[in-house]
PDB file of C-alpha atoms in Angstrom:
ATOM      1  CA  MET A  15     113.107 122.804 103.956  1.00  0.00           C
ATOM      2  CA  ARG A  16     110.834 122.336 100.972  1.00  0.00           C
ATOM      3  CA  GLU A  17     107.713 124.054  99.790  1.00  0.00           C
ATOM      4  CA  ILE A  18     104.969 122.215  97.980  1.00  0.00           C
ATOM      5  CA  VAL A  19     103.781 124.282  95.038  1.00  0.00           C
ATOM      6  CA  GLY A  20     100.871 122.616  93.309  1.00  0.00           C
ATOM      7  CA  SER A  21     102.180 119.097  92.846  1.00  0.00           C
ATOM      8  CA  GLU A  22     105.832 120.147  92.673  1.00  0.00           C
ATOM      9  CA  VAL A  23     108.305 120.027  95.538  1.00  0.00           C
ATOM     10  CA  VAL A  24     110.658 122.990  95.543  1.00  0.00           C
ATOM     11  CA  PRO A  25     113.841 122.333  97.584  1.00  0.00           C
ATOM     12  CA  GLY A  26     115.243 124.949  99.934  1.00  0.00           C
ATOM     13  CA  GLN A  27     112.025 126.770 100.787  1.00  0.00           C
ATOM     14  CA  LYS A  28     109.834 126.435 103.837  1.00  0.00           C
ATOM     15  CA  HIS A  29     106.307 125.165 103.498  1.00  0.00           C
ATOM     16  CA  SER A  30     103.813 127.931 104.092  1.00  0.00           C
ATOM     17  CA  GLY A  31     101.121 125.450 105.131  1.00  0.00           C
ATOM     18  CA  GLY A  32      98.602 127.088 102.842  1.00  0.00           C
ATOM     19  CA  SER A  33      95.167 125.786 102.012  1.00  0.00           C
ATOM     20  CA  ARG A  34      96.554 123.546  99.236  1.00  0.00           C
ATOM     21  CA  SER A  35      98.259 121.232 101.726  1.00  0.00           C
ATOM     22  CA  ILE A  36      96.295 118.260 102.980  1.00  0.00           C
ATOM     23  CA  LEU A  37      96.987 119.090 106.628  1.00  0.00           C
ATOM     24  CA  GLY A  38      96.039 122.730 106.084  1.00  0.00           C
ATOM     25  CA  ARG A  39      92.755 121.573 104.604  1.00  0.00           C
ATOM     26  CA  MET A  40      92.238 119.175 107.513  1.00  0.00           C
ATOM     27  CA  ALA A  41      92.691 122.093 109.900  1.00  0.00           C
ATOM     28  CA  SER A  42      89.990 123.918 107.923  1.00  0.00           C
ATOM     29  CA  SER A  43      87.631 120.942 108.414  1.00  0.00           C
ATOM     30  CA  ASP A  44      87.710 119.814 104.779  1.00  0.00           C
ATOM     31  CA  ARG A  45      85.975 116.412 104.787  1.00  0.00           C
ATOM     32  CA  ASP A  46      87.930 115.062 101.800  1.00  0.00           C
ATOM     33  CA  ALA A  47      91.299 115.967 103.327  1.00  0.00           C
ATOM     34  CA  CYS A  48      91.221 113.160 105.926  1.00  0.00           C
ATOM     35  CA  SER A  49      90.768 110.431 103.334  1.00  0.00           C
ATOM     36  CA  GLU A  50      93.445 112.053 101.155  1.00  0.00           C
ATOM     37  CA  CYS A  51      95.783 112.094 104.147  1.00  0.00           C
ATOM     38  CA  VAL A  52      95.267 108.375 104.761  1.00  0.00           C
ATOM     39  CA  LYS A  53      95.696 107.665 101.052  1.00  0.00           C
ATOM     40  CA  LYS A  54      98.893 109.729 100.770  1.00  0.00           C
ATOM     41  CA  TYR A  55     100.583 108.864 104.082  1.00  0.00           C
ATOM     42  CA  GLY A  56      99.019 105.485 104.905  1.00  0.00           C
ATOM     43  CA  SER A  57     101.895 103.377 103.628  1.00  0.00           C
ATOM     44  CA  LEU A  58     104.455 105.607 105.366  1.00  0.00           C
ATOM     45  CA  VAL A  59     102.629 105.426 108.699  1.00  0.00           C
ATOM     46  CA  TRP A  60     102.103 101.675 108.259  1.00  0.00           C
ATOM     47  CA  SER A  61     105.801 101.025 107.610  1.00  0.00           C
ATOM     48  CA  ILE A  62     106.814 103.073 110.652  1.00  0.00           C
ATOM     49  CA  SER A  63     104.232 101.261 112.791  1.00  0.00           C
ATOM     50  CA  LYS A  64     105.342  97.809 111.602  1.00  0.00           C
ATOM     51  CA  ARG A  65     108.960  98.634 112.324  1.00  0.00           C
ATOM     52  CA  PHE A  66     108.235  99.350 115.987  1.00  0.00           C
ATOM     53  CA  THR A  67     105.643  96.674 116.796  1.00  0.00           C
ATOM     54  CA  ALA A  68     105.839  92.901 116.959  1.00  0.00           C
ATOM     55  CA  LYS A  69     102.246  92.075 116.087  1.00  0.00           C
ATOM     56  CA  GLU A  70     100.180  93.215 113.123  1.00  0.00           C
ATOM     57  CA  HIS A  71      97.260  94.055 115.404  1.00  0.00           C
ATOM     58  CA  ASP A  72      99.496  96.395 117.414  1.00  0.00           C
ATOM     59  CA  ALA A  73     100.688  98.072 114.208  1.00  0.00           C
ATOM     60  CA  GLU A  74      97.077  98.643 113.109  1.00  0.00           C
ATOM     61  CA  GLU A  75      96.219 100.149 116.498  1.00  0.00           C
ATOM     62  CA  LEU A  76      99.298 102.364 116.336  1.00  0.00           C
ATOM     63  CA  CYS A  77      98.335 103.568 112.847  1.00  0.00           C
ATOM     64  CA  LEU A  78      94.903 104.602 114.112  1.00  0.00           C
ATOM     65  CA  GLU A  79      96.469 106.486 117.007  1.00  0.00           C
ATOM     66  CA  ILE A  80      98.928 108.241 114.687  1.00  0.00           C
ATOM     67  CA  PHE A  81      96.207 109.346 112.279  1.00  0.00           C
ATOM     68  CA  SER A  82      94.149 110.513 115.231  1.00  0.00           C
ATOM     69  CA  ASP A  83      97.111 112.646 116.350  1.00  0.00           C
ATOM     70  CA  ILE A  84      97.540 113.984 112.830  1.00  0.00           C
ATOM     71  CA  SER A  85      93.904 115.064 112.623  1.00  0.00           C
ATOM     72  CA  GLN A  86      93.973 116.632 116.090  1.00  0.00           C
ATOM     73  CA  LEU A  87      97.210 118.511 115.452  1.00  0.00           C
ATOM     74  CA  ALA A  88      96.661 119.496 111.815  1.00  0.00           C
ATOM     75  CA  ASN A  89      96.101 123.103 112.890  1.00  0.00           C
ATOM     76  CA  CYS A  90      99.660 123.184 114.320  1.00  0.00           C
ATOM     77  CA  PHE A  91     101.114 122.245 110.933  1.00  0.00           C
ATOM     78  CA  GLU A  92     100.633 125.704 109.459  1.00  0.00           C
ATOM     79  CA  ARG A  93     102.656 127.324 112.256  1.00  0.00           C
ATOM     80  CA  CYS A  94     105.557 124.859 112.301  1.00  0.00           C
ATOM     81  CA  GLY A  95     106.933 125.510 108.810  1.00  0.00           C
ATOM     82  CA  LEU A  96     107.774 121.862 108.102  1.00  0.00           C
ATOM     83  CA  GLU A  97     107.089 119.780 105.037  1.00  0.00           C
ATOM     84  CA  GLU A  98     103.946 117.669 105.452  1.00  0.00           C
ATOM     85  CA  THR A  99     105.836 114.387 105.292  1.00  0.00           C
ATOM     86  CA  VAL A 100     108.255 115.503 108.004  1.00  0.00           C
ATOM     87  CA  PHE A 101     105.340 116.612 110.198  1.00  0.00           C
ATOM     88  CA  VAL A 102     103.618 113.233 109.779  1.00  0.00           C
ATOM     89  CA  VAL A 103     106.828 111.323 110.590  1.00  0.00           C
ATOM     90  CA  LEU A 104     107.471 113.472 113.671  1.00  0.00           C
ATOM     91  CA  LEU A 105     103.971 112.806 114.980  1.00  0.00           C
ATOM     92  CA  ALA A 106     104.367 109.087 114.295  1.00  0.00           C
ATOM     93  CA  ARG A 107     107.690 108.928 116.125  1.00  0.00           C
ATOM     94  CA  ARG A 108     106.274 110.923 119.031  1.00  0.00           C
ATOM     95  CA  ARG A 109     103.342 108.496 119.367  1.00  0.00           C
ATOM     96  CA  ILE A 110     105.739 105.531 119.305  1.00  0.00           C
ATOM     97  CA  GLN A 111     107.907 107.112 121.998  1.00  0.00           C
ATOM     98  CA  ASP A 112     104.811 107.846 124.119  1.00  0.00           C
ATOM     99  CA  LYS A 113     103.650 104.218 123.861  1.00  0.00           C
ATOM    100  CA  ASP A 114     107.144 102.951 124.642  1.00  0.00           C
ATOM    101  CA  THR A 115     107.405 105.188 127.709  1.00  0.00           C
ATOM    102  CA  ILE A 116     103.974 104.135 128.959  1.00  0.00           C
ATOM    103  CA  SER A 117     104.753 100.440 128.516  1.00  0.00           C
ATOM    104  CA  ARG A 118     108.063 100.813 130.379  1.00  0.00           C
ATOM    105  CA  LEU A 119     106.366 102.697 133.222  1.00  0.00           C
ATOM    106  CA  ASN A 120     103.673 100.023 133.466  1.00  0.00           C
ATOM    107  CA  LEU A 121     106.317  97.303 133.495  1.00  0.00           C
ATOM    108  CA  LYS A 122     108.232  99.070 136.266  1.00  0.00           C
ATOM    109  CA  SER A 123     105.114  99.630 138.347  1.00  0.00           C
ATOM    110  CA  ASP A 124     104.095  95.987 137.851  1.00  0.00           C
ATOM    111  CA  SER A 125     107.546  94.745 138.854  1.00  0.00           C
ATOM    112  CA  ARG A 126     107.483  96.932 142.006  1.00  0.00           C
ATOM    113  CA  PHE A 127     104.111  95.451 142.845  1.00  0.00           C
ATOM    114  CA  PHE A 128     105.433  91.921 142.523  1.00  0.00           C
ATOM    115  CA  THR A 129     108.584  92.692 144.517  1.00  0.00           C
ATOM    116  CA  ASP A 130     106.455  94.147 147.299  1.00  0.00           C
ATOM    117  CA  LEU A 131     104.412  90.939 147.373  1.00  0.00           C
ATOM    118  CA  ILE A 132     107.499  88.770 147.656  1.00  0.00           C
ATOM    119  CA  GLN A 133     109.015  90.718 150.566  1.00  0.00           C
TER     120      GLN A 133
END
C-alpha cells in the first residue's frame, strides 16, 4: 500500500485517509473537494467507463453514477486503508459489475416473458 504525504506518494505504507486526502475532505463536506475529485480522477473514471460501454452517452451516464458512488461512500475511504486511486477504481468496477448484472437480469426476465408468450 502507499501513503500520500503532501504531494508525495510513499510506497509500502497504508493511507491513513487523513484530512489532506480528497476523499477524506469530501467525507467532511468540503465543497471544493468534489470538484478536485472530478479534476483528479475524471480521466481515470472516463477511461474505465469508455472501456465497458459501447456508446459515449452510456459512458457519460456511467461516469455520473461512479462519481455519485464516490461522494456517497467517501466516508468509508478513511476506514478501508486503501490508496485513493485504488478506492476510486474499485468503486468504478463495482458500479460496472452492478450495471452488467442488472442488464443481464433484465434480459433474462424479458426472454422468459417472450417465451411464455410463445408457448
